[in-house]
Tab-separated table of C-alpha atoms in Angstrom:
chain	number	residue	atom	x	y	z
A	1	MET	CA	-121.038	81.149	195.532
A	2	SER	CA	-120.356	78.167	197.769
A	3	LEU	CA	-116.788	77.643	198.986
A	4	ALA	CA	-117.093	73.932	198.234
A	5	THR	CA	-119.345	72.270	195.678
A	6	ILE	CA	-120.318	68.683	194.899
A	7	ASP	CA	-120.994	67.476	191.378
A	8	ARG	CA	-124.312	65.666	191.717
A	9	GLN	CA	-123.664	63.565	188.613
A	10	ARG	CA	-120.305	62.333	189.824
A	11	CYS	CA	-121.160	61.829	193.499
A	12	ILE	CA	-121.336	58.131	194.444
A	13	HIS	CA	-122.953	58.803	197.850
A	14	ASP	CA	-120.181	57.222	199.920
A	15	GLY	CA	-120.133	60.040	202.485
A	16	LEU	CA	-116.342	60.201	202.632
A	17	CYS	CA	-116.315	64.002	202.451
A	18	ILE	CA	-118.550	64.069	205.529
A	19	LYS	CA	-116.223	61.772	207.448
A	20	ALA	CA	-112.967	63.414	206.309
A	21	CYS	CA	-113.785	67.067	207.028
A	22	PRO	CA	-112.043	67.941	210.323
A	23	VAL	CA	-114.506	70.751	211.117
A	24	HIS	CA	-117.672	68.897	210.017
A	25	LEU	CA	-118.742	71.229	207.212
A	26	PHE	CA	-120.343	68.493	205.098
A	27	VAL	CA	-123.650	67.015	206.252
A	28	ASP	CA	-126.141	64.441	205.024
A	29	ASP	CA	-128.890	65.729	202.777
A	30	PRO	CA	-132.270	64.123	201.916
A	31	SER	CA	-131.209	64.095	198.254
A	32	GLY	CA	-128.437	61.621	199.078
A	33	VAL	CA	-125.740	64.064	197.954
A	34	PRO	CA	-123.893	65.610	200.915
A	35	ARG	CA	-124.347	69.319	201.441
A	36	PHE	CA	-121.573	71.780	202.235
A	37	GLN	CA	-122.608	74.211	204.963
A	38	ASN	CA	-121.576	77.409	203.234
A	39	GLU	CA	-123.134	79.385	206.093
A	40	ARG	CA	-120.242	78.040	208.232
A	41	ALA	CA	-117.579	78.517	205.574
A	42	GLU	CA	-115.455	80.707	207.866
A	43	ALA	CA	-114.657	77.571	209.877
A	44	CYS	CA	-112.957	75.928	206.873
A	45	ILE	CA	-109.176	75.636	207.250
A	46	GLY	CA	-108.611	74.855	203.567
A	47	CYS	CA	-106.982	71.491	204.256
A	48	GLY	CA	-108.422	69.968	201.086
A	49	HIS	CA	-109.346	66.647	202.700
A	50	CYS	CA	-112.700	66.739	200.927
A	51	VAL	CA	-111.062	67.082	197.520
A	52	ALA	CA	-108.313	64.576	198.290
A	53	VAL	CA	-110.563	61.788	199.620
A	54	CYS	CA	-113.296	61.669	196.960
A	55	PRO	CA	-112.748	58.682	194.627
A	56	ALA	CA	-115.161	60.141	192.063
A	57	ASP	CA	-113.599	63.627	191.831
A	58	ALA	CA	-116.989	65.041	192.731
A	59	VAL	CA	-115.817	67.661	195.254
A	60	ASP	CA	-114.335	70.993	194.237
A	61	HIS	CA	-113.186	73.808	196.509
A	62	LEU	CA	-112.428	77.435	195.710
A	63	ALA	CA	-109.385	77.501	197.986
A	64	VAL	CA	-108.176	74.010	197.024
A	65	PRO	CA	-109.263	73.520	193.397
A	66	LEU	CA	-109.681	69.985	192.132
A	67	ALA	CA	-107.849	70.897	188.920
A	68	GLU	CA	-104.779	71.984	190.917
A	69	SER	CA	-104.716	68.925	193.191
A	70	PRO	CA	-102.503	66.306	191.521
A	71	LEU	CA	-103.393	62.642	191.633
A	72	LEU	CA	-101.132	60.438	193.711
A	73	GLU	CA	-99.488	57.792	191.540
A	74	PRO	CA	-99.606	54.295	193.102
A	75	ALA	CA	-96.579	53.317	191.016
A	76	LEU	CA	-94.513	55.943	192.845
A	77	THR	CA	-95.407	54.731	196.328
A	78	VAL	CA	-92.188	54.314	198.312
A	79	SER	CA	-91.674	51.084	200.204
A	80	GLY	CA	-91.127	51.195	203.939
A	81	ALA	CA	-87.559	49.963	203.476
A	82	ALA	CA	-86.748	52.633	200.873
A	83	ALA	CA	-88.243	55.394	203.003
A	84	THR	CA	-86.318	54.179	206.047
A	85	GLN	CA	-83.046	54.135	204.119
A	86	LEU	CA	-83.652	57.674	202.831
A	87	LEU	CA	-84.263	58.906	206.370
A	88	LYS	CA	-81.241	57.070	207.752
A	89	SER	CA	-78.969	58.363	204.987
A	90	ARG	CA	-79.494	62.034	205.834
A	91	ARG	CA	-76.239	63.611	207.015
A	92	SER	CA	-75.321	67.144	208.032
A	93	ILE	CA	-73.034	68.136	205.170
A	94	ARG	CA	-70.221	70.524	206.085
A	95	ARG	CA	-67.932	70.265	203.062
A	96	PHE	CA	-69.127	71.375	199.641
A	97	THR	CA	-67.726	71.630	196.135
A	98	ALA	CA	-67.581	74.990	194.387
A	99	GLU	CA	-70.034	73.771	191.752
A	100	PRO	CA	-73.413	75.485	192.229
A	101	VAL	CA	-76.612	73.529	192.639
A	102	ALA	CA	-78.600	73.618	189.400
A	103	GLU	CA	-81.755	75.714	189.437
A	104	GLU	CA	-84.263	73.057	188.373
A	105	PRO	CA	-83.608	70.530	191.177
A	106	LEU	CA	-83.576	73.412	193.658
A	107	ARG	CA	-86.974	74.560	192.410
A	108	ARG	CA	-88.284	71.005	192.784
A	109	VAL	CA	-87.045	70.882	196.380
A	110	LEU	CA	-88.710	74.190	197.247
A	111	ASP	CA	-91.916	73.032	195.599
A	112	THR	CA	-91.866	69.849	197.679
A	113	ALA	CA	-91.193	71.804	200.873
A	114	ARG	CA	-94.432	73.762	200.448
A	115	TRP	CA	-96.358	70.552	201.192
A	116	ALA	CA	-95.012	70.526	204.763
A	117	PRO	CA	-97.819	70.657	207.341
A	118	THR	CA	-98.423	73.914	209.191
A	119	ALA	CA	-100.480	74.784	212.262
A	120	SER	CA	-104.167	75.139	211.320
A	121	ASN	CA	-103.025	74.893	207.690
A	122	ARG	CA	-101.973	78.558	207.761
A	123	GLN	CA	-99.166	77.986	205.210
A	124	GLN	CA	-97.263	81.076	206.300
A	125	VAL	CA	-93.747	79.765	205.667
A	126	HIS	CA	-91.679	81.928	203.290
A	127	TRP	CA	-88.249	81.258	201.826
A	128	LEU	CA	-85.251	83.442	201.133
A	129	VAL	CA	-82.786	81.630	198.867
A	130	ILE	CA	-79.307	83.123	198.659
A	131	ARG	CA	-77.426	81.798	195.661
A	132	GLU	CA	-74.236	83.890	195.779
A	133	PRO	CA	-71.394	82.417	197.902
A	134	ALA	CA	-70.151	85.916	198.760
A	135	ALA	CA	-73.544	86.820	200.246
A	136	VAL	CA	-73.558	83.594	202.273
A	137	ARG	CA	-70.085	84.386	203.582
A	138	HIS	CA	-71.196	87.891	204.528
A	139	LEU	CA	-73.947	86.416	206.710
A	140	ALA	CA	-71.398	84.107	208.318
A	141	GLY	CA	-69.286	87.186	209.076
A	142	VAL	CA	-72.077	89.149	210.755
A	143	THR	CA	-72.893	86.054	212.796
A	144	ILE	CA	-69.282	85.937	213.978
A	145	ASP	CA	-69.560	89.620	214.899
A	146	TRP	CA	-72.597	88.711	217.013
A	147	LEU	CA	-70.653	85.920	218.720
A	148	ARG	CA	-67.791	88.284	219.516
A	149	GLY	CA	-70.208	90.741	221.120
A	150	ILE	CA	-71.747	88.271	223.570
A	151	ALA	CA	-70.650	89.143	227.089
A	152	ASN	CA	-69.411	86.133	229.055
A	153	ARG	CA	-69.948	83.925	226.010
A	154	PRO	CA	-69.686	80.159	226.501
A	155	ALA	CA	-66.309	78.580	225.801
A	156	TYR	CA	-68.061	76.521	223.127
A	157	TYR	CA	-68.161	79.592	220.876
A	158	GLU	CA	-64.424	80.308	220.938
A	159	PRO	CA	-63.323	77.729	218.321
A	160	PHE	CA	-65.817	79.175	215.835
A	161	ILE	CA	-64.377	82.664	216.271
A	162	ALA	CA	-60.806	81.363	216.110
A	163	ALA	CA	-61.565	79.426	212.932
A	164	TRP	CA	-62.981	82.565	211.290
A	165	ASP	CA	-59.884	84.544	212.258
A	166	ARG	CA	-57.671	82.032	210.468
A	167	GLY	CA	-59.858	82.073	207.366
A	168	GLU	CA	-62.154	79.129	208.014
A	169	ASP	CA	-65.956	79.415	208.116
A	170	TRP	CA	-67.390	77.129	210.787
A	171	VAL	CA	-70.704	78.998	210.855
A	172	LEU	CA	-72.005	78.353	207.332
A	173	ARG	CA	-69.151	76.018	206.389
A	174	GLY	CA	-68.227	77.815	203.184
A	175	ALA	CA	-71.469	76.631	201.605
A	176	PRO	CA	-72.257	78.156	198.209
A	177	HIS	CA	-75.957	78.630	198.994
A	178	LEU	CA	-78.331	79.281	201.866
A	179	ALA	CA	-82.084	78.797	202.284
A	180	VAL	CA	-83.782	80.788	205.047
A	181	ALA	CA	-87.249	79.808	206.290
A	182	HIS	CA	-89.112	82.798	207.720
A	183	ALA	CA	-92.658	83.634	208.736
A	184	PRO	CA	-94.670	86.365	210.431
A	185	GLU	CA	-93.852	86.313	214.128
A	186	ASN	CA	-96.405	84.031	215.808
A	187	ASP	CA	-96.622	81.168	218.282
A	188	TRP	CA	-96.299	78.495	215.576
A	189	GLY	CA	-93.718	80.081	213.257
A	190	ALA	CA	-90.758	78.193	214.709
A	191	ILE	CA	-92.484	74.809	214.433
A	192	ASP	CA	-93.895	75.457	210.964
A	193	CYS	CA	-90.498	76.548	209.651
A	194	ALA	CA	-88.681	73.637	211.322
A	195	ILE	CA	-90.974	71.147	209.605
A	196	ALA	CA	-90.560	72.959	206.275
A	197	VAL	CA	-86.766	72.895	206.634
A	198	THR	CA	-86.949	69.161	207.346
A	199	TYR	CA	-88.951	68.648	204.157
A	200	PHE	CA	-86.359	70.739	202.304
A	201	GLU	CA	-83.519	68.610	203.687
A	202	LEU	CA	-85.083	65.295	202.703
A	203	ALA	CA	-86.138	66.503	199.259
A	204	ALA	CA	-82.613	67.856	198.715
A	205	LEU	CA	-81.173	64.482	199.702
A	206	ALA	CA	-83.357	62.797	197.096
A	207	GLU	CA	-82.132	65.314	194.501
A	208	GLY	CA	-78.500	64.627	195.349
A	209	PHE	CA	-77.343	67.776	197.103
A	210	GLY	CA	-76.389	68.234	200.718
A	211	THR	CA	-77.651	70.403	203.568
A	212	CYS	CA	-76.827	71.417	207.116
A	213	TRP	CA	-78.969	73.368	209.568
A	214	ALA	CA	-77.845	76.979	209.992
A	215	GLY	CA	-78.230	76.992	213.760
A	216	PHE	CA	-75.856	79.835	214.626
A	217	LEU	CA	-77.354	82.131	212.000
A	218	THR	CA	-80.897	81.322	213.150
A	219	ARG	CA	-80.017	82.135	216.751
A	220	ALA	CA	-78.170	85.308	215.770
A	221	ALA	CA	-81.039	86.521	213.569
A	222	GLY	CA	-83.410	86.268	216.519
A	223	SER	CA	-81.033	88.009	218.931
A	224	ASP	CA	-79.166	90.700	217.003
A	225	ALA	CA	-80.648	93.598	215.045
A	226	GLY	CA	-77.590	93.780	212.784
A	227	VAL	CA	-77.914	90.162	211.688
A	228	ALA	CA	-81.666	90.549	211.182
A	229	ALA	CA	-81.034	93.663	209.070
A	230	ALA	CA	-78.495	91.794	206.937
A	231	LEU	CA	-81.206	89.267	206.047
A	232	ALA	CA	-83.601	92.094	205.058
A	233	LEU	CA	-86.728	90.008	205.640
A	234	PRO	CA	-90.198	91.542	205.230
A	235	ALA	CA	-91.409	93.679	208.120
A	236	GLY	CA	-92.827	91.569	210.955
A	237	HIS	CA	-91.097	88.394	209.741
A	238	ARG	CA	-88.496	86.393	211.621
A	239	MET	CA	-86.010	83.759	210.561
A	240	TYR	CA	-87.103	80.565	212.285
A	241	GLY	CA	-84.831	78.118	210.490
A	242	GLY	CA	-82.548	77.604	207.556
A	243	VAL	CA	-80.008	75.394	205.856
A	244	MET	CA	-76.729	75.919	204.124
A	245	PHE	CA	-76.641	73.733	201.029
A	246	GLY	CA	-74.601	72.735	197.999
A	247	ASN	CA	-73.092	69.752	196.226
A	248	PRO	CA	-71.333	67.546	198.798
A	249	GLU	CA	-67.589	67.085	198.435
A	250	PHE	CA	-67.959	63.383	199.175
A	251	ARG	CA	-70.653	60.763	199.802
A	252	TYR	CA	-71.356	58.556	202.802
A	253	ARG	CA	-71.867	54.814	202.384
A	254	ARG	CA	-72.972	53.863	205.886
A	255	SER	CA	-75.506	55.051	208.438
A	256	PRO	CA	-73.692	55.406	211.794
A	257	GLN	CA	-75.519	53.974	214.779
A	258	ARG	CA	-77.570	56.311	216.930
A	259	ARG	CA	-79.010	55.947	220.403
A	260	LEU	CA	-82.005	53.681	220.697
A	261	ALA	CA	-85.388	55.375	220.724
A	262	GLN	CA	-86.351	56.374	224.242
A	263	VAL	CA	-89.998	55.294	224.380
A	264	GLU	CA	-92.465	54.855	227.189
A	265	TRP	CA	-95.385	52.615	226.212
A	266	ARG	CA	-98.726	53.062	227.939
């Protein structure tokens, strides 16, 4: 069975599948209908460009089925101004209400995050979602233990330890929930997970809840066996990123100025 097939009745002979395939698996055929080189199928990265580009829905793919590839709705296209405002409105939220984030919007955010690009389309990002505030606080505590154990630690760490000792969590900010992005240890895991976390953040913003990168926990999980054990990730996996999240205590009405883009044009 061919990995990709073309419906000869639907094909309109525009050759877009040939042009769109990044590894050139579709070729011209004397019949006028492009041919998929199944003998080279191992080169396919499963990107789905062939399915996504065909205006006649003539291309199907075993790894990227046409039936499971939703149509993009022109009516939902976001204007440049709206997209820019969404991006500018993202804030690192460090104060949360006790009210938990509802399950349905959280599921929508996680579903959106799976569309984040990954190196060679490997799609190896996994998520651990911790819903219980007590479990989140426990992870903040083991991170503090890691900070305490660092010999000659930078002075920058001291306020975080002092805050914990007086009952304040500056590590995970008392957030009710935590999402951990992890993947098998590989050269691209950190980048893949960082992009996925960014998608999570922006989708969460659109859904109305707030996020903040869990930088200390991410660093601790990669440096301390005790912290890694507390996460209990699958064997061979590493935490490459994560966000604390919840319903923000308050909203922001302005986008504070940032440094101008540092660009060299050539």
